[in-house]
Short mmCIF file of C-alpha atoms in Angstrom, two decimals:
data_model
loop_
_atom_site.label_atom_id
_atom_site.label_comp_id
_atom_site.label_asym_id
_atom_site.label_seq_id
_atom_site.Cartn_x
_atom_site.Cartn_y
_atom_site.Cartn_z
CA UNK A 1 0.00 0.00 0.00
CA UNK A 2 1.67 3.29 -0.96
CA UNK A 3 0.79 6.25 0.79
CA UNK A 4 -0.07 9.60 -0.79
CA UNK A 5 0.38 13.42 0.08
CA UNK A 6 -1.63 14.97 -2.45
CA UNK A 7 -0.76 19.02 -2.87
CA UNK A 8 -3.11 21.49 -4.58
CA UNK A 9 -6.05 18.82 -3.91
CA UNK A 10 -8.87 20.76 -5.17
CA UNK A 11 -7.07 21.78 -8.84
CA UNK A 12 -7.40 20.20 -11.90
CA UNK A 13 -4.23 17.76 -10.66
CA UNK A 14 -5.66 17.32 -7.51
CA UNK A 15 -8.85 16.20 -8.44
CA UNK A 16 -7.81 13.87 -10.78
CA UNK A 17 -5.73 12.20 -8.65
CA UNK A 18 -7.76 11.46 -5.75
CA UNK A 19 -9.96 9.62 -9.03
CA UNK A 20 -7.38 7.52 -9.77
CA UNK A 21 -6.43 6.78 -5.91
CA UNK A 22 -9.99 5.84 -5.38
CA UNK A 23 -10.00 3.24 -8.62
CA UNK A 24 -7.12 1.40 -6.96
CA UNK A 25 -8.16 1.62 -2.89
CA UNK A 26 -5.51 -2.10 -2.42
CA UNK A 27 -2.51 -0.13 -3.79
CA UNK A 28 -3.01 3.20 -2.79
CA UNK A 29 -3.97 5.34 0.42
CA UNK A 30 -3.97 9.03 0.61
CA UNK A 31 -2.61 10.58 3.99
CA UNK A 32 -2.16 14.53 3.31
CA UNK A 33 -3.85 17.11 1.34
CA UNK A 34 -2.75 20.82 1.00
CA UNK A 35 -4.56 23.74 -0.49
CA UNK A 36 -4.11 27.61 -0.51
CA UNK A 37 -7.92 28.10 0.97
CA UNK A 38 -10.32 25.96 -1.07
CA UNK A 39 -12.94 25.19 1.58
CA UNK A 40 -13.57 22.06 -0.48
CA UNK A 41 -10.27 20.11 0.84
CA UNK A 42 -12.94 19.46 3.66
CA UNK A 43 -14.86 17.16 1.91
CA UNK A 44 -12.10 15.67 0.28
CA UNK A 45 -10.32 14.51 3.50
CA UNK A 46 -13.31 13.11 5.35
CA UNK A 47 -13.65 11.13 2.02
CA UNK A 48 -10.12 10.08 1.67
CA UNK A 49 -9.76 9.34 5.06
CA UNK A 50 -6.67 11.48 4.99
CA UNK A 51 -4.71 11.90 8.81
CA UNK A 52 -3.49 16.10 7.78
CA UNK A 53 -4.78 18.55 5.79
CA UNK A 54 -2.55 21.70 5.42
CA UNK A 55 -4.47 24.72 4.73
CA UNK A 56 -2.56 28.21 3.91
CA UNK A 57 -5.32 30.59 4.31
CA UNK A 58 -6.07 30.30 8.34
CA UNK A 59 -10.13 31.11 7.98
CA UNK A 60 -10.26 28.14 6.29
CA UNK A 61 -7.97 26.63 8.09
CA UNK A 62 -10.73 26.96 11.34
CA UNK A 63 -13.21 26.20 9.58
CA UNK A 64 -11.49 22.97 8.64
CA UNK A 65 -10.30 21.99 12.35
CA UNK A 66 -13.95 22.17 13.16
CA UNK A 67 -14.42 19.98 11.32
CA UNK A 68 -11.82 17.12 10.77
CA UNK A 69 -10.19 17.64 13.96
CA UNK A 70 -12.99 15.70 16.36
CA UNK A 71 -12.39 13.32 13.56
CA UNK A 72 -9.45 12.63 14.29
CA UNK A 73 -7.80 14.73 11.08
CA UNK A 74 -4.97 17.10 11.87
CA UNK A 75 -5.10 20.53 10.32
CA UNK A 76 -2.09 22.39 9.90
CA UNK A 77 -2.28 25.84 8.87
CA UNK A 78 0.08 29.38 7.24
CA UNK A 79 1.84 29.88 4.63
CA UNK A 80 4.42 26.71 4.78
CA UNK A 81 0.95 24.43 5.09
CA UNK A 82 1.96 22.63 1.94
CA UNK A 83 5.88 22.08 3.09
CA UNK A 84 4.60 20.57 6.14
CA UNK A 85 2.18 18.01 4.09
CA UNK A 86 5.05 17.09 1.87
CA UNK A 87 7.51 16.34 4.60
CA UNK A 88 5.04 14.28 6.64
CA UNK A 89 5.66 10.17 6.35
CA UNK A 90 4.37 9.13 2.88
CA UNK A 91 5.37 6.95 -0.37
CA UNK A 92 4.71 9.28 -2.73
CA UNK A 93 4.04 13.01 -2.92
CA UNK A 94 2.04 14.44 -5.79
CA UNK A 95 2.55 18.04 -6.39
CA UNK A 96 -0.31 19.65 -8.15
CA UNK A 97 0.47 23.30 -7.13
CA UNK A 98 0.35 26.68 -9.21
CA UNK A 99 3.69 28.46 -9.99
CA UNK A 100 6.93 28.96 -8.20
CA UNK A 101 5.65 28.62 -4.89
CA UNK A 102 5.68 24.78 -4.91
CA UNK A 103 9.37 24.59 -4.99
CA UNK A 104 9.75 24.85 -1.15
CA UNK A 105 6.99 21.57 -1.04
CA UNK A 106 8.89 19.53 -3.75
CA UNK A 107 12.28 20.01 -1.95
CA UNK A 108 10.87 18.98 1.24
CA UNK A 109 9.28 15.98 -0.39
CA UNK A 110 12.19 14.59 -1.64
CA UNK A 111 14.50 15.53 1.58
CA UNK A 112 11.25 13.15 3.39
CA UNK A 113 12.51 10.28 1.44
CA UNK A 114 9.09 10.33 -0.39
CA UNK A 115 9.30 10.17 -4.28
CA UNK A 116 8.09 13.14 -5.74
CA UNK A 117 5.06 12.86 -8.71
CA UNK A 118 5.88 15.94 -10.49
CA UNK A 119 3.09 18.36 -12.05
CA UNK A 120 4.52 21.47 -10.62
CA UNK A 121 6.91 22.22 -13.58
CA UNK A 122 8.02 25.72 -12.13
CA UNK A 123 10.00 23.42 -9.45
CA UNK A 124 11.98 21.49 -11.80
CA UNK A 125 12.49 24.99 -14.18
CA UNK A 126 13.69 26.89 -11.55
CA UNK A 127 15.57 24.84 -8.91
CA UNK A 128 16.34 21.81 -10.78
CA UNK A 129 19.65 21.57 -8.88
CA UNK A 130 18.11 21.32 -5.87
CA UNK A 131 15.61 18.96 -6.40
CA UNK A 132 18.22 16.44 -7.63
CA UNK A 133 20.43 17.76 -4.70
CA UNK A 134 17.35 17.13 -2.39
CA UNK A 135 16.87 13.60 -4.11
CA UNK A 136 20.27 12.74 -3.05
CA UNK A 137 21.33 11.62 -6.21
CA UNK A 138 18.82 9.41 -6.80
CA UNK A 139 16.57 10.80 -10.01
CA UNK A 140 14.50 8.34 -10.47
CA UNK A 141 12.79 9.59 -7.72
CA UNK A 142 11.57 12.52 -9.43
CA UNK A 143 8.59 11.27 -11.32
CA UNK A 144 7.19 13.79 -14.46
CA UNK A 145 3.37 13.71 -14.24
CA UNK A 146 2.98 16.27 -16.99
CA UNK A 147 1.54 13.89 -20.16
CA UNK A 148 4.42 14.73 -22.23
CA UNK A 149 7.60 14.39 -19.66
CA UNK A 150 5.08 11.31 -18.52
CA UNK A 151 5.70 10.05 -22.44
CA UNK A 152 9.25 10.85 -22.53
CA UNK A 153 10.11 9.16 -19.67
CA UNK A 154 8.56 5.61 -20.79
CA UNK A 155 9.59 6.09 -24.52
CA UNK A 156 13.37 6.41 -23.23
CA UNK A 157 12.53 2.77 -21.29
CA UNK A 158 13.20 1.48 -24.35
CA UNK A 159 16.91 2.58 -25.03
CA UNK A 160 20.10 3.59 -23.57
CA UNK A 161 20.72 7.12 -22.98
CA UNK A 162 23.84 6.82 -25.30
CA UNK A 163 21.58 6.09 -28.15
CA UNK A 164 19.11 8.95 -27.47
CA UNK A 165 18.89 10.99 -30.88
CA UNK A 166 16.47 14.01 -29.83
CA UNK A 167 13.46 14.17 -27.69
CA UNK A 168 9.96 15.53 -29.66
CA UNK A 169 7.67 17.13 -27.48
CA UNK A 170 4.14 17.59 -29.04
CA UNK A 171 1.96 20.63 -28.56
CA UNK A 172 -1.75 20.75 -29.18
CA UNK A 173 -1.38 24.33 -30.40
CA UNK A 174 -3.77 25.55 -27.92
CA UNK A 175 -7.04 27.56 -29.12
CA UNK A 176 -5.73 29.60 -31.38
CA UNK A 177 -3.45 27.34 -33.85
CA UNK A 178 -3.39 28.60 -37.14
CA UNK A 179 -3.79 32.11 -36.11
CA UNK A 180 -1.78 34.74 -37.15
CA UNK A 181 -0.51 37.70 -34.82
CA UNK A 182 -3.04 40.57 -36.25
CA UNK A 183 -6.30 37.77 -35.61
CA UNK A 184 -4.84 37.85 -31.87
CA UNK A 185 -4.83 41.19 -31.33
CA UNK A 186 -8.29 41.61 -29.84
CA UNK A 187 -8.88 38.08 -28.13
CA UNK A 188 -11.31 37.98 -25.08
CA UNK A 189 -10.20 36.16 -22.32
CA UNK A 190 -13.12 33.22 -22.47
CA UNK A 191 -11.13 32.66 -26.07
CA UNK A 192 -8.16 32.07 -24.14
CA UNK A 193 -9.09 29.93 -21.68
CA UNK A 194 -11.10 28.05 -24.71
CA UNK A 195 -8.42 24.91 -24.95
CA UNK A 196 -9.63 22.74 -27.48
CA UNK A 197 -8.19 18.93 -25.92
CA UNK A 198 -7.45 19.80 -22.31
CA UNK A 199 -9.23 20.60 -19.09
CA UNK A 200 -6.87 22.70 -16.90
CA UNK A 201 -6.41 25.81 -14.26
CA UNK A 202 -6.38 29.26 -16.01
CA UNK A 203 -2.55 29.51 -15.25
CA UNK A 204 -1.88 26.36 -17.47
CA UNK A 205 -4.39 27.02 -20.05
CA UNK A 206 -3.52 30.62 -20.80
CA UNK A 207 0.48 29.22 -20.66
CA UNK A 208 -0.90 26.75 -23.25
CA UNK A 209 -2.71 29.24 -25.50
CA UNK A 210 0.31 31.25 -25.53
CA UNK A 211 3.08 27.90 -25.90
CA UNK A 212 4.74 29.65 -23.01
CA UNK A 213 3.88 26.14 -21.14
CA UNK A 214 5.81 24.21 -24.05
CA UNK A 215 8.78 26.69 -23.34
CA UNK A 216 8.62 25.59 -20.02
CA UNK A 217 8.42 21.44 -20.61
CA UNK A 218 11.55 21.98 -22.83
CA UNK A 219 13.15 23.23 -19.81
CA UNK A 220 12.21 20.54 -17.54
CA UNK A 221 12.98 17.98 -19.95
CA UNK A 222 16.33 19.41 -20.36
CA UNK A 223 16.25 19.05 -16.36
CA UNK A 224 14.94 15.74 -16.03
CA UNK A 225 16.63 13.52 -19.18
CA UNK A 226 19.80 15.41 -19.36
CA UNK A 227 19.42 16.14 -22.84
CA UNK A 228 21.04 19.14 -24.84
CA UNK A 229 18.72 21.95 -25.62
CA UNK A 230 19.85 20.92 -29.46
CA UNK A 231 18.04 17.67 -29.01
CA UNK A 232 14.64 18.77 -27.77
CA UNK A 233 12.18 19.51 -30.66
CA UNK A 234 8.52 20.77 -30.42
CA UNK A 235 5.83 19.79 -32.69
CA UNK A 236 2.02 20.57 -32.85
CA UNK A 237 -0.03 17.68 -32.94
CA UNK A 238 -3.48 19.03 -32.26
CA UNK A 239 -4.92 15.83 -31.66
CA UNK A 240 -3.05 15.61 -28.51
CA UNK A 241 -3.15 11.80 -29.03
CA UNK A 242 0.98 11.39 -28.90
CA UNK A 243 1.89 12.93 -26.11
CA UNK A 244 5.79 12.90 -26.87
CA UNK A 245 8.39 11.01 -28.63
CA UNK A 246 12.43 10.21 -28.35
CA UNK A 247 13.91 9.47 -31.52
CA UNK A 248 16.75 7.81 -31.42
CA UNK A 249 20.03 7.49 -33.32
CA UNK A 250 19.22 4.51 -35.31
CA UNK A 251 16.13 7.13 -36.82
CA UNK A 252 13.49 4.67 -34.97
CA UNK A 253 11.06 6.78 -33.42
CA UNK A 254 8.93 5.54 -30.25
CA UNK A 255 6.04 7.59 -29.11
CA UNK A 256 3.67 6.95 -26.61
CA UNK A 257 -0.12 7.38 -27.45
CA UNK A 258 -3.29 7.60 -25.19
CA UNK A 259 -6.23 10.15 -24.99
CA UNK A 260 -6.03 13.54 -24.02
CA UNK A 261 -7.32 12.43 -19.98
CA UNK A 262 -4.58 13.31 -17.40
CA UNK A 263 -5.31 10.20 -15.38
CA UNK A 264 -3.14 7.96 -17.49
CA UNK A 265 -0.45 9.83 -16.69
CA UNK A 266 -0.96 10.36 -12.41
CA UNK A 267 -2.20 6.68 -11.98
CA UNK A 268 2.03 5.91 -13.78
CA UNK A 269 3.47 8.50 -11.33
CA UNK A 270 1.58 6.61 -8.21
CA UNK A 271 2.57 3.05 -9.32
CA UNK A 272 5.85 3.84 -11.38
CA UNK A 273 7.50 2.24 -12.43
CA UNK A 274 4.72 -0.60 -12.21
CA UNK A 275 1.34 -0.57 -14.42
CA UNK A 276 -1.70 -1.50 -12.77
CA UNK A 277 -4.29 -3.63 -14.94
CA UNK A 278 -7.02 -0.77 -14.61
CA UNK A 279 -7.06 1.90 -17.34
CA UNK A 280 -8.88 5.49 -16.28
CA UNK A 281 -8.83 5.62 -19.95
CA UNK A 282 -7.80 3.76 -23.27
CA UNK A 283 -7.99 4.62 -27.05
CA UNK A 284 -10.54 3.08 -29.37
CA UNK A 285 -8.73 1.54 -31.89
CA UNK A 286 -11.51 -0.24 -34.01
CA UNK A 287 -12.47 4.11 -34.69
CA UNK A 288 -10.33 5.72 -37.73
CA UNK A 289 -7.53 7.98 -36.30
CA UNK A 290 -5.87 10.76 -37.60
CA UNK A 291 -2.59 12.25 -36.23
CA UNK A 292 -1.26 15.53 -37.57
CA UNK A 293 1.95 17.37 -36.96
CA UNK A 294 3.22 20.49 -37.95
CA UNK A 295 6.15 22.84 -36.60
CA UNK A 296 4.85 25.73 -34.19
CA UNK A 297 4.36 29.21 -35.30
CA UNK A 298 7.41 30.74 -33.60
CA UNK A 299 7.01 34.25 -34.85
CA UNK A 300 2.75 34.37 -33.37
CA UNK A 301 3.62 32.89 -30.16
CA UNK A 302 7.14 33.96 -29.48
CA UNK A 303 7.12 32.99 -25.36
CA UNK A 304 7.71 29.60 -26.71
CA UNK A 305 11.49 30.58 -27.56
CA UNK A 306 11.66 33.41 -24.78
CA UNK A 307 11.59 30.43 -22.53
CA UNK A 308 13.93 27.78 -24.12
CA UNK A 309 16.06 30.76 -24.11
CA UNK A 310 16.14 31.75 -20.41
CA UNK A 311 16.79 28.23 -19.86
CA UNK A 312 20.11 27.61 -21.78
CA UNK A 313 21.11 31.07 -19.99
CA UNK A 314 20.16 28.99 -16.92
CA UNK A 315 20.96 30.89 -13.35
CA UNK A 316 18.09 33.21 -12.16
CA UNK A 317 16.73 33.60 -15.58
CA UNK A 318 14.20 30.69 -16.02
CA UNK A 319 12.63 32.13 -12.19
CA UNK A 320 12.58 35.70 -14.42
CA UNK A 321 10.68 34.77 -16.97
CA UNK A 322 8.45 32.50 -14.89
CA UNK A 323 7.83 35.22 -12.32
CA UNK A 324 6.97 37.82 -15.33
CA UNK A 325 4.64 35.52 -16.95
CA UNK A 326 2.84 34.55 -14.14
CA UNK A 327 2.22 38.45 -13.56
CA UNK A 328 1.44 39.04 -16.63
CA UNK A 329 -1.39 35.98 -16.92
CA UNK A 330 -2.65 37.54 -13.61
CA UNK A 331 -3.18 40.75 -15.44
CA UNK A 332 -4.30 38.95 -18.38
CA UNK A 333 -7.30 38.02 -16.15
CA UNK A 334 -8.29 41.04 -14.51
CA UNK A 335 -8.63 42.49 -18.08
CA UNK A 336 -6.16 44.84 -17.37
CA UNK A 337 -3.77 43.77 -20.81
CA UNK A 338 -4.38 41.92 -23.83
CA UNK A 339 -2.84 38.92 -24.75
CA UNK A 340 -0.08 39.79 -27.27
CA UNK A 341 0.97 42.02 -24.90
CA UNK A 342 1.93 39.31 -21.76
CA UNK A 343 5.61 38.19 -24.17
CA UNK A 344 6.43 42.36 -23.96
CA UNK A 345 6.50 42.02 -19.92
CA UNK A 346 8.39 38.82 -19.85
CA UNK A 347 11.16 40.09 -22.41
CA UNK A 348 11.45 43.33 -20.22
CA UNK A 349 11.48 41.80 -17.62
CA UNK A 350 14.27 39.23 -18.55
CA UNK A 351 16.67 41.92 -19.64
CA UNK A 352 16.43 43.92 -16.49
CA UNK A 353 17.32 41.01 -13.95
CA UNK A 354 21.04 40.19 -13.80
CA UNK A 355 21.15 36.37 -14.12
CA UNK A 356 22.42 34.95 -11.24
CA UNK A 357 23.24 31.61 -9.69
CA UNK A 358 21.07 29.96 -7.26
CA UNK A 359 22.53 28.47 -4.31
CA UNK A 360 19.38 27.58 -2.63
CA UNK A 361 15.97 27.88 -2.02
CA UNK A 362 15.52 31.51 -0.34
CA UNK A 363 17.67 32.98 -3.71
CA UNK A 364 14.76 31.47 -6.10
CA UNK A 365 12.10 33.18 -4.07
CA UNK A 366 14.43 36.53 -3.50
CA UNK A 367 14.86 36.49 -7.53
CA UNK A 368 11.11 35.58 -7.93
CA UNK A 369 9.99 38.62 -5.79
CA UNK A 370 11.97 41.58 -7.38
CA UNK A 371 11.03 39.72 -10.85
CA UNK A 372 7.09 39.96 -9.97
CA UNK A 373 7.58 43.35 -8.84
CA UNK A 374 9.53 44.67 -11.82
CA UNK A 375 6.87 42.68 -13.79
CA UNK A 376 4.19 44.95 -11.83
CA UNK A 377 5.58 48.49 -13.34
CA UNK A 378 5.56 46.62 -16.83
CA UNK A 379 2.17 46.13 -16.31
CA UNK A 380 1.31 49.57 -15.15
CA UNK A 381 3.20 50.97 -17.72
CA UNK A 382 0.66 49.17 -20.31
CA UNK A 383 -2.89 49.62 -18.71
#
């Protein structure tokens, strides 16, 4: 029985994965949720059965220990909730979380002795030193949940890392594929959020719509596989049916295929590297299928280079551009800029922060700060 810590357990990650927990109650056991303030981890831990709950925002927090606590359920509550969650005594922790902040929780997952199910990308982009520091050594304890780093990491099962040609990951293109920069200029936000394959938060979506989030899995695959920047390749395959490929040097090609449902992908990350014999979902094969691939519009959606770029500068800069994005998406939201105008902030932003090293975790969220708060002016400066 493997024992889950479950962080962000009322997002889009979250959700799903307390699904898949439930589908296979003689293998897996949840013991810790963490949220920012969503009264809804109540329900979820009286129907887990889950011994802490870690809640950052402390009304919820009270309202929550009326609750659990005379059953038994521990609530812990402030800002390092989700830490405290991760560090407790569990198999596996699945981080689900938004953003930069989740790199504190990942760390202290893997200095727990837990293996870490990784959908928090922004850990791996900006501290992936010290998350294989933190795993002592000992990657294969960092498991990608993401679809595509989920795909990698069984495609390269079936070579030697010697014989790795390139890694492909595929893109569905979001909701506006095919659209050129003028057609953009006036999106509305519910157009943005409009992703044609995948059900996610508004941070991810918007990341998608923009291929900011593909800039971003290039960089954690670079983190993860130790492969060259050179070797990593993005493709748009809108039927988000492949979710990534590794050709190797021989030209074979393996890719691994399965429908655009996320549970796949977290029920691997709980049992990895074992399969279970239940599938949350499988592909119809007796239907016709068509797969389509085409190279990404580079010069319409340039974040997708802005961030491949940060990352071979490495340092401070992936944090920069993370931080500015995430600003900018937040002002994205509150209709306070357009869309073609969140890659202006992050470039801006990335040429006024030196690029440091990091040396540990309070330099990612020192860098992070001053980035969201230069990112702030930008954003002034445009409304």
């Amino acid at each position: 029985m493997r024992r889950i810590s479950l962080l962000g357990s009322t997002g889009s990650i979250g959700v799903q994965t307390i699904d898949v927990v439930e589908s296979l109650p003689d293998d897996l056991m949840i013991v810790g949720l963490a949220n920012r303030g969503n009264p809804g981890i109540i329900d979820q831990a009286l129907r887990c059965g889950a011994t802490y709950v870690g809640i950052v925002d402390p009304d919820v927090a009270a309202q929550a220990r009326s609750v659990l606590e005379p059953e038994g359920i521990t609530v812990i509550d402030g800002p390092d909730a989700a830490t405290a969650i991760a560090s407790i005594a569990s198999d596996v922790v699945v981080n689900g979380m938004d953003g930069l902040q989740g790199i504190g929780p990942s760390i202290a997952a893997l200095q727990s002795g837990a293996a870490l199910a990784l959908a928090n990308k922004e850990s791996m982009v900006a501290g992936a030193a010290l998350l294989h520091t933190a795993a002592g050594g000992d990657h294969d304890r960092i498991i990608p949940v993401d679809s595509e780093h989920s795909a990698l990491a069984q495609c390269l099962r079936s070579g030697e890392h010697h014989e790795v040609g390139r890694l492909v990951l595929t893109a569905s293109g979001g909701p506006f594929r095919g659209r050129t920069r003028d057609e953009l200029a006036n999106v509305t936000i519910n157009e943005v959020l409009a992703h044609p394959t995948w059900d996610m938060g508004a941070l991810v979506t918007v990341n998608s719509a923009s291929l900011a989030n593909k800039g971003l899995e290039v960089i954690e695959a670079h983190a993860l596989f130790g492969v060259d920047y050179d070797a990593i390749d993005v493709v748009v395959h809108p039927q988000s049916i492949v979710h990534s490929m590794v050709e190797f040097v021989d030209g074979s090609t393996i890719a691994q295929l399965a429908p655009p449902d996320m549970r796949s992908a977290i029920q691997l990350a709980l049992t990895w590297p074992e399969r279970k014999p239940v599938a949350p979902v499988a592909m119809d094969w007796s239907s016709p299928q068509t797969l389509t691939f085409e190279a990404p519009d580079r010069l319409t959606f340039p974040l997708l280079d802005i961030f491949i770029q940060a990352g071979r500068t490495g340092g401070s800069a992936p944090i920069v551009a993370t931080a500015a994005n995430e600003i900018a998406v937040e002002a994205l939201l509150a209709n306070r800029i357009s869309f073609l105008q969140i890659p202006t902030i992050v470039t801006e932003t990335l040429d006024w922060q030196p690029h440091e090293q990091i040396r540990d975790v309070a330099d990612v969220y020192a860098i992070d700060s001053a980035a969201r708060a230069y990112a702030r002016t930008k954003v002034e400066q445009l409304v």
